mmCIF file with all atom_site columns, C-alpha atoms in Angstrom:
data_model
loop_
_atom_site.group_PDB
_atom_site.id
_atom_site.type_symbol
_atom_site.label_atom_id
_atom_site.label_alt_id
_atom_site.label_comp_id
_atom_site.label_asym_id
_atom_site.label_entity_id
_atom_site.label_seq_id
_atom_site.pdbx_PDB_ins_code
_atom_site.Cartn_x
_atom_site.Cartn_y
_atom_site.Cartn_z
_atom_site.occupancy
_atom_site.B_iso_or_equiv
_atom_site.pdbx_formal_charge
_atom_site.auth_seq_id
_atom_site.auth_comp_id
_atom_site.auth_asym_id
_atom_site.auth_atom_id
_atom_site.pdbx_PDB_model_num
ATOM 1   C CA . MET A 1 1   ? 9.994   -5.520  15.465  1.00 0.00 ? 1   MET A CA 1
ATOM 2   C CA . ALA A 1 2   ? 7.038   -4.613  13.293  1.00 0.00 ? 2   ALA A CA 1
ATOM 3   C CA . VAL A 1 3   ? 3.480   -5.685  13.920  1.00 0.00 ? 3   VAL A CA 1
ATOM 4   C CA . ASP A 1 4   ? 2.307   -9.272  13.365  1.00 0.00 ? 4   ASP A CA 1
ATOM 5   C CA . PRO A 1 5   ? -0.148  -8.932  10.432  1.00 0.00 ? 5   PRO A CA 1
ATOM 6   C CA . ALA A 1 6   ? -2.377  -11.690 11.851  1.00 0.00 ? 6   ALA A CA 1
ATOM 7   C CA . SER A 1 7   ? -2.972  -9.571  14.962  1.00 0.00 ? 7   SER A CA 1
ATOM 8   C CA . LEU A 1 8   ? -4.749  -6.943  12.855  1.00 0.00 ? 8   LEU A CA 1
ATOM 9   C CA . TYR A 1 9   ? -7.687  -9.039  11.600  1.00 0.00 ? 9   TYR A CA 1
ATOM 10  C CA . GLY A 1 10  ? -10.956 -7.864  13.053  1.00 0.00 ? 10  GLY A CA 1
ATOM 11  C CA . ARG A 1 11  ? -9.424  -4.752  14.594  1.00 0.00 ? 11  ARG A CA 1
ATOM 12  C CA . GLU A 1 12  ? -11.814 -1.826  14.686  1.00 0.00 ? 12  GLU A CA 1
ATOM 13  C CA . VAL A 1 13  ? -11.108 1.214   12.499  1.00 0.00 ? 13  VAL A CA 1
ATOM 14  C CA . ASN A 1 14  ? -13.191 4.314   13.190  1.00 0.00 ? 14  ASN A CA 1
ATOM 15  C CA . THR A 1 15  ? -11.184 7.045   11.457  1.00 0.00 ? 15  THR A CA 1
ATOM 16  C CA . ASP A 1 16  ? -8.927  7.448   8.447   1.00 0.00 ? 16  ASP A CA 1
ATOM 17  C CA . ASP A 1 17  ? -6.014  8.164   10.792  1.00 0.00 ? 17  ASP A CA 1
ATOM 18  C CA . GLU A 1 18  ? -6.564  4.830   12.573  1.00 0.00 ? 18  GLU A CA 1
ATOM 19  C CA . GLY A 1 19  ? -6.651  2.981   9.253   1.00 0.00 ? 19  GLY A CA 1
ATOM 20  C CA . MET A 1 20  ? -3.466  4.712   8.131   1.00 0.00 ? 20  MET A CA 1
ATOM 21  C CA . ASN A 1 21  ? -1.729  3.863   11.412  1.00 0.00 ? 21  ASN A CA 1
ATOM 22  C CA . PHE A 1 22  ? -2.288  0.172   10.713  1.00 0.00 ? 22  PHE A CA 1
ATOM 23  C CA . ALA A 1 23  ? -1.032  0.624   7.143   1.00 0.00 ? 23  ALA A CA 1
ATOM 24  C CA . LEU A 1 24  ? 2.089   2.360   8.492   1.00 0.00 ? 24  LEU A CA 1
ATOM 25  C CA . ASP A 1 25  ? 2.699   -0.604  10.815  1.00 0.00 ? 25  ASP A CA 1
ATOM 26  C CA . LEU A 1 26  ? 2.649   -2.880  7.765   1.00 0.00 ? 26  LEU A CA 1
ATOM 27  C CA . ALA A 1 27  ? 4.967   -0.536  5.877   1.00 0.00 ? 27  ALA A CA 1
ATOM 28  C CA . ALA A 1 28  ? 7.465   -0.923  8.731   1.00 0.00 ? 28  ALA A CA 1
ATOM 29  C CA . LEU A 1 29  ? 7.193   -4.702  8.333   1.00 0.00 ? 29  LEU A CA 1
ATOM 30  C CA . ALA A 1 30  ? 8.007   -4.383  4.613   1.00 0.00 ? 30  ALA A CA 1
ATOM 31  C CA . ALA A 1 31  ? 11.053  -2.233  5.428   1.00 0.00 ? 31  ALA A CA 1
ATOM 32  C CA . GLU A 1 32  ? 12.297  -4.799  7.961   1.00 0.00 ? 32  GLU A CA 1
ATOM 33  C CA . GLN A 1 33  ? 12.210  -7.367  5.153   1.00 0.00 ? 33  GLN A CA 1
ATOM 34  C CA . GLY A 1 34  ? 14.156  -5.102  2.790   1.00 0.00 ? 34  GLY A CA 1
ATOM 35  C CA . GLU A 1 35  ? 11.085  -4.227  0.739   1.00 0.00 ? 35  GLU A CA 1
ATOM 36  C CA . VAL A 1 36  ? 9.976   -0.720  -0.210  1.00 0.00 ? 36  VAL A CA 1
ATOM 37  C CA . PRO A 1 37  ? 7.915   0.319   2.842   1.00 0.00 ? 37  PRO A CA 1
ATOM 38  C CA . VAL A 1 38  ? 4.343   0.349   1.643   1.00 0.00 ? 38  VAL A CA 1
ATOM 39  C CA . GLY A 1 39  ? 1.551   -1.064  3.778   1.00 0.00 ? 39  GLY A CA 1
ATOM 40  C CA . ALA A 1 40  ? -2.168  -1.533  3.160   1.00 0.00 ? 40  ALA A CA 1
ATOM 41  C CA . VAL A 1 41  ? -5.247  -2.609  5.094   1.00 0.00 ? 41  VAL A CA 1
ATOM 42  C CA . ILE A 1 42  ? -8.784  -3.202  3.898   1.00 0.00 ? 42  ILE A CA 1
ATOM 43  C CA . VAL A 1 43  ? -11.660 -2.320  6.172   1.00 0.00 ? 43  VAL A CA 1
ATOM 44  C CA . SER A 1 44  ? -15.274 -3.424  5.822   1.00 0.00 ? 44  SER A CA 1
ATOM 45  C CA . ASP A 1 45  ? -18.043 -2.625  8.287   1.00 0.00 ? 45  ASP A CA 1
ATOM 46  C CA . GLY A 1 46  ? -15.489 -0.876  10.502  1.00 0.00 ? 46  GLY A CA 1
ATOM 47  C CA . ARG A 1 47  ? -13.153 -3.882  10.853  1.00 0.00 ? 47  ARG A CA 1
ATOM 48  C CA . ILE A 1 48  ? -9.932  -4.962  9.163   1.00 0.00 ? 48  ILE A CA 1
ATOM 49  C CA . ILE A 1 49  ? -10.562 -7.839  6.760   1.00 0.00 ? 49  ILE A CA 1
ATOM 50  C CA . GLY A 1 50  ? -7.326  -7.794  4.770   1.00 0.00 ? 50  GLY A CA 1
ATOM 51  C CA . VAL A 1 51  ? -3.705  -6.787  5.227   1.00 0.00 ? 51  VAL A CA 1
ATOM 52  C CA . GLY A 1 52  ? -0.735  -6.448  2.930   1.00 0.00 ? 52  GLY A CA 1
ATOM 53  C CA . SER A 1 53  ? 2.754   -5.092  2.733   1.00 0.00 ? 53  SER A CA 1
ATOM 54  C CA . ASN A 1 54  ? 5.093   -4.819  -0.227  1.00 0.00 ? 54  ASN A CA 1
ATOM 55  C CA . SER A 1 55  ? 6.772   -8.150  -0.978  1.00 0.00 ? 55  SER A CA 1
ATOM 56  C CA . PRO A 1 56  ? 7.783   -8.385  -4.660  1.00 0.00 ? 56  PRO A CA 1
ATOM 57  C CA . ILE A 1 57  ? 11.414  -9.149  -3.751  1.00 0.00 ? 57  ILE A CA 1
ATOM 58  C CA . THR A 1 58  ? 10.798  -11.757 -1.045  1.00 0.00 ? 58  THR A CA 1
ATOM 59  C CA . ALA A 1 59  ? 7.855   -13.335 -2.899  1.00 0.00 ? 59  ALA A CA 1
ATOM 60  C CA . LEU A 1 60  ? 9.644   -13.190 -6.279  1.00 0.00 ? 60  LEU A CA 1
ATOM 61  C CA . ASP A 1 61  ? 6.395   -11.728 -7.581  1.00 0.00 ? 61  ASP A CA 1
ATOM 62  C CA . PRO A 1 62  ? 6.292   -8.376  -9.378  1.00 0.00 ? 62  PRO A CA 1
ATOM 63  C CA . THR A 1 63  ? 2.572   -8.087  -8.591  1.00 0.00 ? 63  THR A CA 1
ATOM 64  C CA . ALA A 1 64  ? 3.075   -8.426  -4.818  1.00 0.00 ? 64  ALA A CA 1
ATOM 65  C CA . HIS A 1 65  ? 2.448   -4.767  -4.032  1.00 0.00 ? 65  HIS A CA 1
ATOM 66  C CA . ALA A 1 66  ? 0.868   -3.972  -0.661  1.00 0.00 ? 66  ALA A CA 1
ATOM 67  C CA . GLU A 1 67  ? -2.505  -3.131  -2.217  1.00 0.00 ? 67  GLU A CA 1
ATOM 68  C CA . VAL A 1 68  ? -2.698  -6.334  -4.270  1.00 0.00 ? 68  VAL A CA 1
ATOM 69  C CA . ASN A 1 69  ? -1.607  -8.424  -1.283  1.00 0.00 ? 69  ASN A CA 1
ATOM 70  C CA . ALA A 1 70  ? -4.295  -6.816  0.888   1.00 0.00 ? 70  ALA A CA 1
ATOM 71  C CA . ILE A 1 71  ? -6.963  -7.320  -1.808  1.00 0.00 ? 71  ILE A CA 1
ATOM 72  C CA . ARG A 1 72  ? -6.030  -10.996 -2.206  1.00 0.00 ? 72  ARG A CA 1
ATOM 73  C CA . ASP A 1 73  ? -6.030  -11.459 1.557   1.00 0.00 ? 73  ASP A CA 1
ATOM 74  C CA . ALA A 1 74  ? -9.421  -9.794  2.062   1.00 0.00 ? 74  ALA A CA 1
ATOM 75  C CA . ALA A 1 75  ? -11.028 -11.708 -0.817  1.00 0.00 ? 75  ALA A CA 1
ATOM 76  C CA . MET A 1 76  ? -9.821  -15.034 0.601   1.00 0.00 ? 76  MET A CA 1
ATOM 77  C CA . ARG A 1 77  ? -10.985 -14.137 4.096   1.00 0.00 ? 77  ARG A CA 1
ATOM 78  C CA . ILE A 1 78  ? -14.507 -13.165 3.067   1.00 0.00 ? 78  ILE A CA 1
ATOM 79  C CA . GLY A 1 79  ? -14.806 -15.770 0.315   1.00 0.00 ? 79  GLY A CA 1
ATOM 80  C CA . ASN A 1 80  ? -15.619 -13.277 -2.425  1.00 0.00 ? 80  ASN A CA 1
ATOM 81  C CA . TYR A 1 81  ? -13.508 -11.477 -5.004  1.00 0.00 ? 81  TYR A CA 1
ATOM 82  C CA . ARG A 1 82  ? -15.803 -8.461  -4.774  1.00 0.00 ? 82  ARG A CA 1
ATOM 83  C CA . LEU A 1 83  ? -15.004 -6.106  -1.914  1.00 0.00 ? 83  LEU A CA 1
ATOM 84  C CA . SER A 1 84  ? -17.872 -3.693  -2.531  1.00 0.00 ? 84  SER A CA 1
ATOM 85  C CA . GLY A 1 85  ? -18.122 -0.997  0.084   1.00 0.00 ? 85  GLY A CA 1
ATOM 86  C CA . ALA A 1 86  ? -14.692 -1.716  1.547   1.00 0.00 ? 86  ALA A CA 1
ATOM 87  C CA . THR A 1 87  ? -12.070 0.953   2.183   1.00 0.00 ? 87  THR A CA 1
ATOM 88  C CA . LEU A 1 88  ? -8.424  0.446   1.270   1.00 0.00 ? 88  LEU A CA 1
ATOM 89  C CA . TYR A 1 89  ? -5.879  2.346   3.365   1.00 0.00 ? 89  TYR A CA 1
ATOM 90  C CA . VAL A 1 90  ? -2.435  2.518   1.760   1.00 0.00 ? 90  VAL A CA 1
ATOM 91  C CA . THR A 1 91  ? 0.612   4.554   2.702   1.00 0.00 ? 91  THR A CA 1
ATOM 92  C CA . VAL A 1 92  ? 1.555   5.544   -0.870  1.00 0.00 ? 92  VAL A CA 1
ATOM 93  C CA . GLU A 1 93  ? -0.541  6.595   -3.864  1.00 0.00 ? 93  GLU A CA 1
ATOM 94  C CA . PRO A 1 94  ? -1.419  3.480   -5.904  1.00 0.00 ? 94  PRO A CA 1
ATOM 95  C CA . CYS A 1 95  ? 0.252   2.631   -9.224  1.00 0.00 ? 95  CYS A CA 1
ATOM 96  C CA . SER A 1 96  ? -1.596  1.619   -12.394 1.00 0.00 ? 96  SER A CA 1
ATOM 97  C CA . MET A 1 97  ? -1.534  -2.117  -11.599 1.00 0.00 ? 97  MET A CA 1
ATOM 98  C CA . CYS A 1 98  ? -2.921  -1.589  -8.110  1.00 0.00 ? 98  CYS A CA 1
ATOM 99  C CA . SER A 1 99  ? -5.530  0.873   -9.349  1.00 0.00 ? 99  SER A CA 1
ATOM 100 C CA . GLY A 1 100 ? -6.747  -1.724  -11.837 1.00 0.00 ? 100 GLY A CA 1
ATOM 101 C CA . ALA A 1 101 ? -7.001  -4.289  -9.033  1.00 0.00 ? 101 ALA A CA 1
ATOM 102 C CA . ILE A 1 102 ? -8.938  -1.769  -6.939  1.00 0.00 ? 102 ILE A CA 1
ATOM 103 C CA . ILE A 1 103 ? -11.474 -1.331  -9.761  1.00 0.00 ? 103 ILE A CA 1
ATOM 104 C CA . HIS A 1 104 ? -11.804 -5.081  -10.410 1.00 0.00 ? 104 HIS A CA 1
ATOM 105 C CA . SER A 1 105 ? -12.289 -5.842  -6.721  1.00 0.00 ? 105 SER A CA 1
ATOM 106 C CA . ARG A 1 106 ? -14.953 -3.122  -6.452  1.00 0.00 ? 106 ARG A CA 1
ATOM 107 C CA . ILE A 1 107 ? -13.359 -1.381  -3.490  1.00 0.00 ? 107 ILE A CA 1
ATOM 108 C CA . GLY A 1 108 ? -15.514 1.651   -2.757  1.00 0.00 ? 108 GLY A CA 1
ATOM 109 C CA . ARG A 1 109 ? -12.989 3.967   -1.180  1.00 0.00 ? 109 ARG A CA 1
ATOM 110 C CA . VAL A 1 110 ? -9.225  4.467   -1.281  1.00 0.00 ? 110 VAL A CA 1
ATOM 111 C CA . VAL A 1 111 ? -7.402  6.457   1.381   1.00 0.00 ? 111 VAL A CA 1
ATOM 112 C CA . TYR A 1 112 ? -3.701  7.031   0.768   1.00 0.00 ? 112 TYR A CA 1
ATOM 113 C CA . GLY A 1 113 ? -0.921  8.844   2.540   1.00 0.00 ? 113 GLY A CA 1
ATOM 114 C CA . THR A 1 114 ? 1.724   10.358  0.325   1.00 0.00 ? 114 THR A CA 1
ATOM 115 C CA . THR A 1 115 ? 1.797   10.927  -3.403  1.00 0.00 ? 115 THR A CA 1
ATOM 116 C CA . GLU A 1 116 ? 4.118   8.978   -5.704  1.00 0.00 ? 116 GLU A CA 1
ATOM 117 C CA . PRO A 1 117 ? 5.263   11.462  -8.374  1.00 0.00 ? 117 PRO A CA 1
ATOM 118 C CA . LYS A 1 118 ? 6.702   8.878   -10.776 1.00 0.00 ? 118 LYS A CA 1
ATOM 119 C CA . ALA A 1 119 ? 4.196   6.027   -10.706 1.00 0.00 ? 119 ALA A CA 1
ATOM 120 C CA . GLY A 1 120 ? 1.138   7.245   -8.787  1.00 0.00 ? 120 GLY A CA 1
ATOM 121 C CA . VAL A 1 121 ? -1.960  7.274   -10.972 1.00 0.00 ? 121 VAL A CA 1
ATOM 122 C CA . VAL A 1 122 ? -4.542  8.726   -8.599  1.00 0.00 ? 122 VAL A CA 1
ATOM 123 C CA . GLU A 1 123 ? -3.326  12.310  -8.897  1.00 0.00 ? 123 GLU A CA 1
ATOM 124 C CA . SER A 1 124 ? 0.395   12.454  -9.713  1.00 0.00 ? 124 SER A CA 1
ATOM 125 C CA . ALA A 1 125 ? 1.292   10.912  -13.085 1.00 0.00 ? 125 ALA A CA 1
ATOM 126 C CA . GLU A 1 126 ? -2.336  10.273  -14.075 1.00 0.00 ? 126 GLU A CA 1
ATOM 127 C CA . ARG A 1 127 ? -5.929  10.473  -12.823 1.00 0.00 ? 127 ARG A CA 1
ATOM 128 C CA . PHE A 1 128 ? -6.901  6.862   -13.453 1.00 0.00 ? 128 PHE A CA 1
ATOM 129 C CA . PHE A 1 129 ? -10.068 6.750   -11.346 1.00 0.00 ? 129 PHE A CA 1
ATOM 130 C CA . ASP A 1 130 ? -11.543 9.621   -13.393 1.00 0.00 ? 130 ASP A CA 1
ATOM 131 C CA . LYS A 1 131 ? -11.425 7.674   -16.684 1.00 0.00 ? 131 LYS A CA 1
ATOM 132 C CA . PRO A 1 132 ? -14.846 7.521   -18.373 1.00 0.00 ? 132 PRO A CA 1
ATOM 133 C CA . PHE A 1 133 ? -14.400 3.912   -19.535 1.00 0.00 ? 133 PHE A CA 1
ATOM 134 C CA . LEU A 1 134 ? -14.295 2.533   -15.980 1.00 0.00 ? 134 LEU A CA 1
ATOM 135 C CA . ASN A 1 135 ? -17.351 0.588   -14.862 1.00 0.00 ? 135 ASN A CA 1
ATOM 136 C CA . TRP A 1 136 ? -16.814 1.307   -11.166 1.00 0.00 ? 136 TRP A CA 1
ATOM 137 C CA . GLN A 1 137 ? -16.445 4.543   -9.233  1.00 0.00 ? 137 GLN A CA 1
ATOM 138 C CA . VAL A 1 138 ? -13.995 4.876   -6.362  1.00 0.00 ? 138 VAL A CA 1
ATOM 139 C CA . GLU A 1 139 ? -14.056 7.604   -3.756  1.00 0.00 ? 139 GLU A CA 1
ATOM 140 C CA . VAL A 1 140 ? -10.518 8.838   -3.070  1.00 0.00 ? 140 VAL A CA 1
ATOM 141 C CA . VAL A 1 141 ? -9.039  10.640  -0.086  1.00 0.00 ? 141 VAL A CA 1
ATOM 142 C CA . GLY A 1 142 ? -5.369  11.570  -0.316  1.00 0.00 ? 142 GLY A CA 1
ATOM 143 C CA . GLY A 1 143 ? -2.911  13.091  2.102   1.00 0.00 ? 143 GLY A CA 1
ATOM 144 C CA . VAL A 1 144 ? -3.877  11.227  5.265   1.00 0.00 ? 144 VAL A CA 1
ATOM 145 C CA . GLN A 1 145 ? -0.744  11.306  7.431   1.00 0.00 ? 145 GLN A CA 1
ATOM 146 C CA . ALA A 1 146 ? 1.141   12.316  4.284   1.00 0.00 ? 146 ALA A CA 1
ATOM 147 C CA . GLU A 1 147 ? 4.162   13.596  6.192   1.00 0.00 ? 147 GLU A CA 1
ATOM 148 C CA . GLN A 1 148 ? 4.651   10.368  8.159   1.00 0.00 ? 148 GLN A CA 1
ATOM 149 C CA . CYS A 1 149 ? 4.121   8.237   5.044   1.00 0.00 ? 149 CYS A CA 1
ATOM 150 C CA . ALA A 1 150 ? 6.616   10.321  3.043   1.00 0.00 ? 150 ALA A CA 1
ATOM 151 C CA . THR A 1 151 ? 9.149   10.217  5.882   1.00 0.00 ? 151 THR A CA 1
ATOM 152 C CA . THR A 1 152 ? 8.893   6.421   5.990   1.00 0.00 ? 152 THR A CA 1
ATOM 153 C CA . MET A 1 153 ? 9.805   6.255   2.298   1.00 0.00 ? 153 MET A CA 1
ATOM 154 C CA . THR A 1 154 ? 12.547  8.907   2.510   1.00 0.00 ? 154 THR A CA 1
ATOM 155 C CA . GLU A 1 155 ? 14.237  7.248   5.488   1.00 0.00 ? 155 GLU A CA 1
ATOM 156 C CA . PHE A 1 156 ? 14.130  3.821   3.826   1.00 0.00 ? 156 PHE A CA 1
ATOM 157 C CA . PHE A 1 157 ? 15.776  5.026   0.629   1.00 0.00 ? 157 PHE A CA 1
ATOM 158 C CA . ALA A 1 158 ? 18.360  7.086   2.549   1.00 0.00 ? 158 ALA A CA 1
ATOM 159 C CA . MET A 1 159 ? 19.279  3.974   4.534   1.00 0.00 ? 159 MET A CA 1
ATOM 160 C CA . ARG A 1 160 ? 19.456  1.904   1.362   1.00 0.00 ? 160 ARG A CA 1
ATOM 161 C CA . ARG A 1 161 ? 21.752  4.466   -0.322  1.00 0.00 ? 161 ARG A CA 1
ATOM 162 C CA . ALA A 1 162 ? 23.967  4.625   2.777   1.00 0.00 ? 162 ALA A CA 1
ATOM 163 C CA . GLY A 1 163 ? 24.244  0.841   2.806   1.00 0.00 ? 163 GLY A CA 1
ATOM 164 C CA . LYS A 1 164 ? 25.293  0.770   -0.852  1.00 0.00 ? 164 LYS A CA 1
ATOM 165 C CA . LYS A 1 165 ? 27.859  3.514   -0.227  1.00 0.00 ? 165 LYS A CA 1
ATOM 166 C CA . LYS A 1 166 ? 29.269  1.584   2.736   1.00 0.00 ? 166 LYS A CA 1
ATOM 167 C CA . LEU A 1 167 ? 29.566  -1.586  0.638   1.00 0.00 ? 167 LEU A CA 1
ATOM 168 C CA . LYS A 1 168 ? 31.294  0.322   -2.130  1.00 0.00 ? 168 LYS A CA 1
ATOM 169 C CA . LYS A 1 169 ? 33.847  1.762   0.344   1.00 0.00 ? 169 LYS A CA 1
ATOM 170 C CA . ALA A 1 170 ? 34.485  -1.645  1.907   1.00 0.00 ? 170 ALA A CA 1
ATOM 171 C CA . SER A 1 171 ? 35.140  -3.441  -1.384  1.00 0.00 ? 171 SER A CA 1
ATOM 172 C CA . PRO A 1 172 ? 38.762  -3.569  -2.529  1.00 0.00 ? 172 PRO A CA 1
ATOM 173 C CA . ALA A 1 173 ? 39.792  -1.215  -5.298  1.00 0.00 ? 173 ALA A CA 1
ATOM 174 C CA . PRO A 1 174 ? 40.367  -2.884  -8.674  1.00 0.00 ? 174 PRO A CA 1
ATOM 175 C CA . ASP A 1 175 ? 43.976  -3.240  -9.817  1.00 0.00 ? 175 ASP A CA 1
#
């Protein structure tokens, strides 16, 4: 069984690897729930203040990405929608929606694991945080535990494809 998200609040994070380990724990939780395995934690003053895992399917909410869930959680916990100076650790390169939320919440630093070639806008499909029209600057560190983060995604989708193949084999052939 994956980690209980509530057990992470207040946990100390001293390195990017430690932050990513917690995010990977939350990605495993998302996978257990049938969600794409992306996890995120927000750290301020060396302690976890917000957690999130992907939940658009279970929450019936297309905006319920791990990053957005962690931002919402942290903002509620500290009583402020501004998370200035906080660091967001996320297992997969953020998409455009999440990057916009990062800017609006004033997160100071984003640390991500693996790239997302199709939808990632930090370095893959776009370089969103470099846009001159943005009124907030975000420091970005990519590739932290990239191999483990990529493996988590690859294994999830392989399992999903195998499950679909098994269902297809088990269903009766049409007449």
